[in-house]
Amino acid sequence: DLGIAHDDLAMFGVVGASMEPWLHAKDAVLADLRDRDALTEGVHLIRLDGALLMKKLQRLPGKILRVSSYNPAYEPFDIQGHESADRDFAVLGRVRWAGVTFN
């Protein structure tokens, strides 16, 4: 239904509480691996300093990317467009589907 080839999708399990109440631990998401430039604002899968994170991305003027969570207990942070090439940051894909786990 998403119109995305299987090779361009990846399924991940949610860990942690940073995206609550939208997503909870053990929920499943499908990420569109073609959408790596974050031109479409929304929830994306990112790699930051070796960690795999699911976060809301918002483009701001000055080549700034605001990274935030749905859970207000987690502070948003910004990625500058001119950050060091040594910084381990990448947008890996955009979340296109989520499945809820019932306990």
XYZ file of N, CA and C in Angstrom:
309
model
N 0.803 -1.204 0.000
C 0.000 0.000 0.000
C 0.850 1.274 0.000
N 2.072 1.189 0.482
C 2.922 2.368 0.542
C 3.572 2.688 -0.796
N 3.574 1.733 -1.716
C 4.200 1.955 -3.012
C 5.714 2.010 -2.940
N 6.295 1.295 -1.999
C 7.741 1.292 -1.800
C 8.238 -0.136 -1.987
N 9.282 -0.308 -2.778
C 9.848 -1.638 -2.994
C 10.384 -2.199 -1.675
N 10.305 -3.513 -1.534
C 10.763 -4.159 -0.302
C 12.211 -3.836 0.024
N 13.042 -3.696 -0.996
C 14.460 -3.401 -0.776
C 14.683 -2.002 -0.200
N 13.666 -1.149 -0.273
C 13.789 0.218 0.216
C 13.111 0.424 1.564
N 12.701 -0.674 2.207
C 12.051 -0.607 3.507
C 12.885 -1.325 4.563
N 12.805 -0.841 5.785
C 13.433 -1.526 6.916
C 12.475 -1.450 8.095
N 12.346 -2.555 8.807
C 11.485 -2.592 9.988
C 12.341 -2.528 11.238
N 11.882 -1.712 12.189
C 12.608 -1.526 13.441
C 11.646 -1.628 14.604
N 12.159 -2.081 15.734
C 11.399 -2.090 16.974
C 11.741 -0.855 17.782
N 10.733 -0.265 18.402
C 10.933 0.935 19.218
C 11.503 0.522 20.571
N 12.504 1.272 21.021
C 13.110 1.078 22.334
C 13.073 2.424 23.042
N 12.654 2.431 24.287
C 12.669 3.669 25.050
C 11.351 4.423 24.997
N 11.335 5.582 25.646
C 10.106 6.351 25.821
C 10.136 7.723 25.153
N 11.147 8.022 24.360
C 11.288 9.379 23.819
C 10.194 9.770 22.840
N 9.510 8.802 22.234
C 8.470 9.132 21.259
C 7.056 8.927 21.813
N 6.940 8.660 23.112
C 5.610 8.540 23.716
C 4.949 9.907 23.765
N 3.668 10.010 23.591
C 2.674 8.954 23.500
C 2.427 8.434 22.079
N 3.163 8.933 21.094
C 2.954 8.510 19.703
C 3.388 7.068 19.477
N 4.574 6.717 19.953
C 5.105 5.352 19.852
C 5.594 4.911 21.225
N 5.432 3.616 21.496
C 5.868 3.052 22.775
C 6.907 1.960 22.535
N 7.636 1.620 23.587
C 8.601 0.518 23.505
C 7.894 -0.724 22.992
N 8.543 -1.441 22.118
C 8.090 -2.675 21.484
C 7.162 -2.459 20.291
N 6.776 -1.209 19.990
C 6.030 -0.959 18.757
C 6.975 -1.189 17.582
N 6.415 -1.405 16.410
C 7.212 -1.628 15.203
C 6.980 -0.483 14.220
N 8.025 -0.109 13.487
C 7.914 0.931 12.461
C 8.566 0.450 11.174
N 8.058 0.965 10.072
C 8.677 0.756 8.763
C 9.266 2.077 8.314
N 10.514 2.052 7.903
C 11.184 3.254 7.426
C 11.445 3.141 5.931
N 11.179 4.233 5.224
C 11.473 4.354 3.801
C 12.928 4.786 3.673
N 13.792 3.878 3.261
C 15.230 4.146 3.203
C 15.627 5.046 2.039
N 14.692 5.368 1.151
C 14.997 6.281 0.037
C 14.996 7.729 0.499
N 14.289 8.019 1.574
C 14.094 9.398 2.039
C 15.165 9.748 3.070
N 16.367 10.054 2.589
C 17.527 10.289 3.469
C 17.932 11.752 3.599
N 17.246 12.643 2.915
C 17.673 14.042 2.968
C 16.832 14.901 3.898
N 15.786 14.345 4.487
C 14.927 15.043 5.449
C 14.294 16.295 4.862
N 14.067 16.306 3.544
C 13.354 17.423 2.950
C 11.890 17.416 3.356
N 11.370 16.224 3.632
C 10.020 16.090 4.143
C 10.108 16.048 5.662
N 9.547 17.048 6.309
C 9.581 17.057 7.764
C 8.709 15.945 8.309
N 9.089 15.406 9.441
C 8.334 14.339 10.061
C 9.256 13.456 10.869
N 8.807 12.252 11.138
C 9.581 11.320 11.957
C 10.535 10.547 11.051
N 11.796 10.573 11.419
C 12.842 9.913 10.642
C 13.674 9.011 11.536
N 14.328 8.073 10.918
C 15.308 7.228 11.571
C 16.665 7.877 11.319
N 17.419 8.148 12.389
C 18.725 8.792 12.239
C 19.786 7.985 12.982
N 21.040 8.213 12.579
C 22.185 7.672 13.319
C 22.913 8.875 13.894
N 23.152 8.851 15.191
C 23.853 9.942 15.855
C 24.866 9.350 16.822
N 26.131 9.593 16.542
C 27.223 9.113 17.396
C 27.094 7.628 17.703
N 26.776 6.850 16.673
C 26.705 5.404 16.792
C 25.373 4.859 17.268
N 24.453 5.723 17.670
C 23.138 5.277 18.157
C 22.092 5.436 17.066
N 21.164 4.506 17.015
C 20.046 4.553 16.086
C 18.865 5.176 16.827
N 18.338 6.296 16.307
C 17.271 7.030 16.984
C 16.115 7.293 16.024
N 14.921 7.351 16.575
C 13.744 7.741 15.822
C 13.325 9.102 16.378
N 13.342 10.141 15.523
C 13.088 11.500 15.997
C 12.323 12.307 14.960
N 11.642 13.345 15.433
C 11.019 14.314 14.535
C 12.112 15.232 14.014
N 12.104 15.490 12.718
C 13.068 16.408 12.120
C 12.331 17.604 11.541
N 12.904 18.780 11.754
C 12.343 20.021 11.230
C 13.470 20.867 10.668
N 13.318 21.322 9.436
C 14.319 22.193 8.820
C 14.089 23.624 9.284
N 15.183 24.286 9.684
C 15.139 25.678 10.102
C 16.065 26.494 9.208
N 15.848 27.804 9.113
C 16.745 28.639 8.299
C 18.197 28.512 8.755
N 19.119 28.656 7.818
C 20.540 28.598 8.129
C 21.103 27.199 8.139
N 20.461 26.279 7.407
C 20.916 24.890 7.332
C 20.969 24.228 8.704
N 19.933 24.472 9.488
C 19.822 23.879 10.818
C 18.725 22.827 10.771
N 18.997 21.689 11.372
C 18.026 20.607 11.465
C 17.668 20.430 12.938
N 16.413 20.730 13.295
C 15.952 20.555 14.675
C 15.534 19.114 14.864
N 16.073 18.464 15.881
C 15.808 17.068 16.192
C 15.052 17.041 17.518
N 13.851 16.454 17.511
C 13.065 16.462 18.743
C 12.289 15.170 18.907
N 11.746 15.008 20.104
C 10.957 13.842 20.480
C 9.521 14.286 20.717
N 8.593 13.345 20.747
C 7.222 13.672 21.128
C 7.112 13.820 22.638
N 7.915 13.089 23.379
C 7.887 13.135 24.830
C 8.596 14.413 25.291
N 7.885 15.319 25.977
C 8.506 16.589 26.379
C 9.635 16.436 27.401
N 9.806 15.262 27.977
C 10.902 15.046 28.928
C 12.257 15.007 28.211
N 12.243 14.866 26.881
C 13.471 14.802 26.089
C 13.653 16.118 25.357
N 14.740 16.809 25.643
C 15.012 18.125 25.073
C 15.350 18.028 23.581
N 14.833 18.948 22.768
C 15.241 18.982 21.361
C 16.676 19.497 21.246
N 17.310 19.187 20.124
C 18.649 19.710 19.853
C 18.761 19.991 18.364
N 19.755 20.777 18.004
C 19.940 21.181 16.610
C 21.222 20.600 16.045
N 21.151 20.234 14.772
C 22.324 19.819 14.017
C 22.618 20.940 13.029
N 23.811 21.486 13.097
C 24.210 22.583 12.211
C 24.688 22.032 10.872
N 24.380 22.726 9.793
C 24.793 22.295 8.461
C 26.294 22.299 8.264
N 27.020 23.027 9.096
C 28.476 23.136 8.945
C 29.239 22.328 9.996
N 28.571 21.363 10.628
C 29.249 20.578 11.666
C 30.405 19.772 11.076
N 31.301 19.399 11.908
C 32.498 18.673 11.517
C 32.163 17.395 10.757
N 32.966 17.084 9.777
C 32.790 15.845 9.023
C 33.038 14.627 9.908
N 33.691 14.825 11.056
C 33.941 13.731 11.991
C 32.676 13.346 12.765
N 31.673 14.213 12.733
C 30.422 13.949 13.465
C 29.700 12.786 12.823
N 29.326 11.819 13.617
C 28.613 10.645 13.122
C 27.119 10.946 13.135
N 26.623 11.538 12.056
C 25.202 11.846 11.921
C 24.759 11.519 10.508
N 23.613 10.846 10.394
C 23.032 10.559 9.087
C 21.541 10.351 9.235
N 20.788 10.832 8.252
C 19.371 10.510 8.153
C 19.300 9.216 7.358
N 18.723 8.176 7.957
C 18.692 6.852 7.331
C 17.395 6.575 6.591
N 16.328 7.275 6.945
C 15.047 7.073 6.276
C 13.924 7.739 7.041
N 12.757 7.804 6.400
C 11.574 8.425 7.018
C 10.589 7.340 7.435
N 10.067 7.454 8.638
C 9.092 6.492 9.133
C 7.789 6.676 8.355
N 7.305 5.581 7.775
C 6.091 5.635 6.940
C 4.940 4.846 7.521
N 5.210 3.958 8.504
C 4.154 3.122 9.071
C 4.569 2.725 10.478
N 3.588 2.574 11.354
C 3.866 2.104 12.705
C 2.797 1.111 13.124
N 3.223 0.094 13.854
C 2.314 -0.901 14.415
C 2.417 -0.875 15.920
N 1.300 -0.888 16.581
C 1.239 -0.781 18.038
C 1.267 -2.172 18.660
N 2.020 -2.315 19.728
C 2.068 -3.551 20.495
C 1.110 -3.426 21.672
N 0.213 -4.378 21.803
C -0.710 -4.404 22.925
C -0.185 -5.349 23.983
N -0.195 -4.912 25.222
C 0.285 -5.746 26.342
C -0.839 -6.563 26.925
